[in-house]
Structure formats: C-alpha cells, structure tokens
C-alpha cells in the first residue's frame, strides 16, 4: 500500500528523506512522537467507524433479505394457488 501511495505521488527515497528532514526541523524531535500518536489514533478511529458502517449496512441487508424470504414463504404465488385449485378440482 505504501508503494502505491509513493508511486502515486511519484516520490522516491531521496524526496522522502527531504520531506522527513523538513518535518523534523519544523516540529522538533519531541513533538514528532506526539504527532505520530495522534495520527495513529485518528486512523484507528476512522477504521473503526468505517467497520461499524460496513457492519450496519450488512446487518440491514440481511434483515431485508430475511423479511423478503419470510414474505415469500408465507404468501403462495399465483401459480401455486392455481395448482392447488386444480388438484382439488381433479380429485
């Protein structure tokens, strides 16, 4: 995944080193762990939220499918009604 991001940005090793050095100069060595920790927490919260949305969507889809299968099982179709009527008439 990191490779695809780097390819998308068309950045190689030397460019990444310059960016990291500039970040180190801007924020300092003491702030970098705090920034990384905050970024990690934010990414984790985003991932958890997206998983929750996926679970909710799947749960709703399954509920709709269950409702449809119950409705289809409880209501005979017109063809089944006609077959039942024909079998009663023929007997």
PDB file of C-alpha atoms in Angstrom:
ATOM      1  CA  UNK A   1       0.000   0.000   0.000  1.00  0.00           C
ATOM      2  CA  UNK A   2       2.826   2.369   0.851  1.00  0.00           C
ATOM      3  CA  UNK A   3       4.398   1.651  -2.520  1.00  0.00           C
ATOM      4  CA  UNK A   4       1.198   2.554  -4.336  1.00  0.00           C
ATOM      5  CA  UNK A   5       0.971   5.835  -2.430  1.00  0.00           C
ATOM      6  CA  UNK A   6       4.581   6.630  -3.205  1.00  0.00           C
ATOM      7  CA  UNK A   7       4.086   5.734  -6.868  1.00  0.00           C
ATOM      8  CA  UNK A   8       1.003   7.933  -6.991  1.00  0.00           C
ATOM      9  CA  UNK A   9       2.950  10.867  -5.614  1.00  0.00           C
ATOM     10  CA  UNK A  10       5.962   9.965  -7.769  1.00  0.00           C
ATOM     11  CA  UNK A  11       8.296  10.335  -4.801  1.00  0.00           C
ATOM     12  CA  UNK A  12      11.410   8.280  -4.345  1.00  0.00           C
ATOM     13  CA  UNK A  13      13.750   7.721  -1.435  1.00  0.00           C
ATOM     14  CA  UNK A  14      15.675  10.997  -1.622  1.00  0.00           C
ATOM     15  CA  UNK A  15      12.485  13.063  -1.812  1.00  0.00           C
ATOM     16  CA  UNK A  16      11.041  11.237   1.199  1.00  0.00           C
ATOM     17  CA  UNK A  17      14.237  11.904   3.178  1.00  0.00           C
ATOM     18  CA  UNK A  18      13.982  15.639   2.404  1.00  0.00           C
ATOM     19  CA  UNK A  19      10.322  15.711   3.489  1.00  0.00           C
ATOM     20  CA  UNK A  20      11.076  13.832   6.716  1.00  0.00           C
ATOM     21  CA  UNK A  21      14.017  16.138   7.448  1.00  0.00           C
ATOM     22  CA  UNK A  22      11.811  19.198   6.886  1.00  0.00           C
ATOM     23  CA  UNK A  23       9.168  17.782   9.244  1.00  0.00           C
ATOM     24  CA  UNK A  24      11.839  17.124  11.858  1.00  0.00           C
ATOM     25  CA  UNK A  25      13.076  20.717  11.549  1.00  0.00           C
ATOM     26  CA  UNK A  26       9.563  22.177  11.752  1.00  0.00           C
ATOM     27  CA  UNK A  27       8.212  20.192  14.668  1.00  0.00           C
ATOM     28  CA  UNK A  28      11.313  19.061  16.528  1.00  0.00           C
ATOM     29  CA  UNK A  29      12.198  15.693  17.971  1.00  0.00           C
ATOM     30  CA  UNK A  30       9.910  15.979  20.989  1.00  0.00           C
ATOM     31  CA  UNK A  31       6.748  16.781  19.026  1.00  0.00           C
ATOM     32  CA  UNK A  32       7.113  14.046  16.387  1.00  0.00           C
ATOM     33  CA  UNK A  33       6.056  11.137  18.662  1.00  0.00           C
ATOM     34  CA  UNK A  34       3.016  13.113  19.785  1.00  0.00           C
ATOM     35  CA  UNK A  35       2.077  13.882  16.184  1.00  0.00           C
ATOM     36  CA  UNK A  36       2.562  10.250  15.151  1.00  0.00           C
ATOM     37  CA  UNK A  37       0.488   9.054  18.113  1.00  0.00           C
ATOM     38  CA  UNK A  38      -2.312  11.466  17.255  1.00  0.00           C
ATOM     39  CA  UNK A  39      -2.216  10.428  13.607  1.00  0.00           C
ATOM     40  CA  UNK A  40      -2.356   6.761  14.628  1.00  0.00           C
ATOM     41  CA  UNK A  41      -5.348   7.360  16.894  1.00  0.00           C
ATOM     42  CA  UNK A  42      -7.137   9.245  14.155  1.00  0.00           C
ATOM     43  CA  UNK A  43      -6.515   6.481  11.646  1.00  0.00           C
ATOM     44  CA  UNK A  44      -7.698   3.845  14.134  1.00  0.00           C
ATOM     45  CA  UNK A  45     -10.903   5.788  14.861  1.00  0.00           C
ATOM     46  CA  UNK A  46     -11.562   6.196  11.139  1.00  0.00           C
ATOM     47  CA  UNK A  47     -11.030   2.467  10.568  1.00  0.00           C
ATOM     48  CA  UNK A  48     -13.333   1.555  13.471  1.00  0.00           C
ATOM     49  CA  UNK A  49     -16.008   3.935  12.210  1.00  0.00           C
ATOM     50  CA  UNK A  50     -15.824   2.553   8.679  1.00  0.00           C
ATOM     51  CA  UNK A  51     -16.049  -1.025  10.009  1.00  0.00           C
ATOM     52  CA  UNK A  52     -19.105  -0.008  12.035  1.00  0.00           C
ATOM     53  CA  UNK A  53     -20.759   1.414   8.935  1.00  0.00           C
ATOM     54  CA  UNK A  54     -19.999  -1.784   6.991  1.00  0.00           C
ATOM     55  CA  UNK A  55     -21.464  -3.931   9.787  1.00  0.00           C
ATOM     56  CA  UNK A  56     -24.602  -1.778   9.928  1.00  0.00           C
ATOM     57  CA  UNK A  57     -25.102  -1.984   6.164  1.00  0.00           C
ATOM     58  CA  UNK A  58     -24.614  -5.770   6.161  1.00  0.00           C
ATOM     59  CA  UNK A  59     -26.986  -6.161   9.118  1.00  0.00           C
ATOM     60  CA  UNK A  60     -29.676  -4.136   7.343  1.00  0.00           C
ATOM     61  CA  UNK A  61     -29.210  -6.061   4.104  1.00  0.00           C
ATOM     62  CA  UNK A  62     -29.530  -9.360   5.971  1.00  0.00           C
ATOM     63  CA  UNK A  63     -32.650  -8.111   7.770  1.00  0.00           C
ATOM     64  CA  UNK A  64     -34.254  -7.118   4.463  1.00  0.00           C
ATOM     65  CA  UNK A  65     -33.333 -10.480   2.917  1.00  0.00           C
ATOM     66  CA  UNK A  66     -34.797 -12.303   5.918  1.00  0.00           C
ATOM     67  CA  UNK A  67     -38.012 -10.260   5.657  1.00  0.00           C
ATOM     68  CA  UNK A  68     -38.267 -10.996   1.950  1.00  0.00           C
ATOM     69  CA  UNK A  69     -37.722 -14.716   2.434  1.00  0.00           C
ATOM     70  CA  UNK A  70     -40.360 -14.818   5.191  1.00  0.00           C
ATOM     71  CA  UNK A  71     -42.817 -12.902   2.998  1.00  0.00           C
ATOM     72  CA  UNK A  72     -42.177 -15.192   0.034  1.00  0.00           C
ATOM     73  CA  UNK A  73     -42.546 -18.299   2.189  1.00  0.00           C
ATOM     74  CA  UNK A  74     -45.778 -17.146   3.832  1.00  0.00           C
ATOM     75  CA  UNK A  75     -47.584 -15.976   0.672  1.00  0.00           C
ATOM     76  CA  UNK A  76     -48.104 -18.594  -2.019  1.00  0.00           C
ATOM     77  CA  UNK A  77     -47.671 -17.404  -5.562  1.00  0.00           C
ATOM     78  CA  UNK A  78     -50.484 -17.301  -8.089  1.00  0.00           C
ATOM     79  CA  UNK A  79     -49.103 -20.391  -9.835  1.00  0.00           C
ATOM     80  CA  UNK A  80     -49.131 -22.326  -6.565  1.00  0.00           C
ATOM     81  CA  UNK A  81     -52.720 -21.207  -5.884  1.00  0.00           C
ATOM     82  CA  UNK A  82     -53.802 -22.342  -9.356  1.00  0.00           C
ATOM     83  CA  UNK A  83     -52.085 -25.715  -8.931  1.00  0.00           C
ATOM     84  CA  UNK A  84     -53.776 -26.219  -5.567  1.00  0.00           C
ATOM     85  CA  UNK A  85     -57.169 -25.324  -7.019  1.00  0.00           C
ATOM     86  CA  UNK A  86     -56.627 -27.657  -9.992  1.00  0.00           C
ATOM     87  CA  UNK A  87     -55.654 -30.541  -7.725  1.00  0.00           C
ATOM     88  CA  UNK A  88     -58.811 -30.033  -5.634  1.00  0.00           C
ATOM     89  CA  UNK A  89     -60.980 -29.874  -8.762  1.00  0.00           C
ATOM     90  CA  UNK A  90     -59.403 -33.015 -10.249  1.00  0.00           C
ATOM     91  CA  UNK A  91     -59.833 -35.036  -7.045  1.00  0.00           C
TER      92      UNK A  91
END
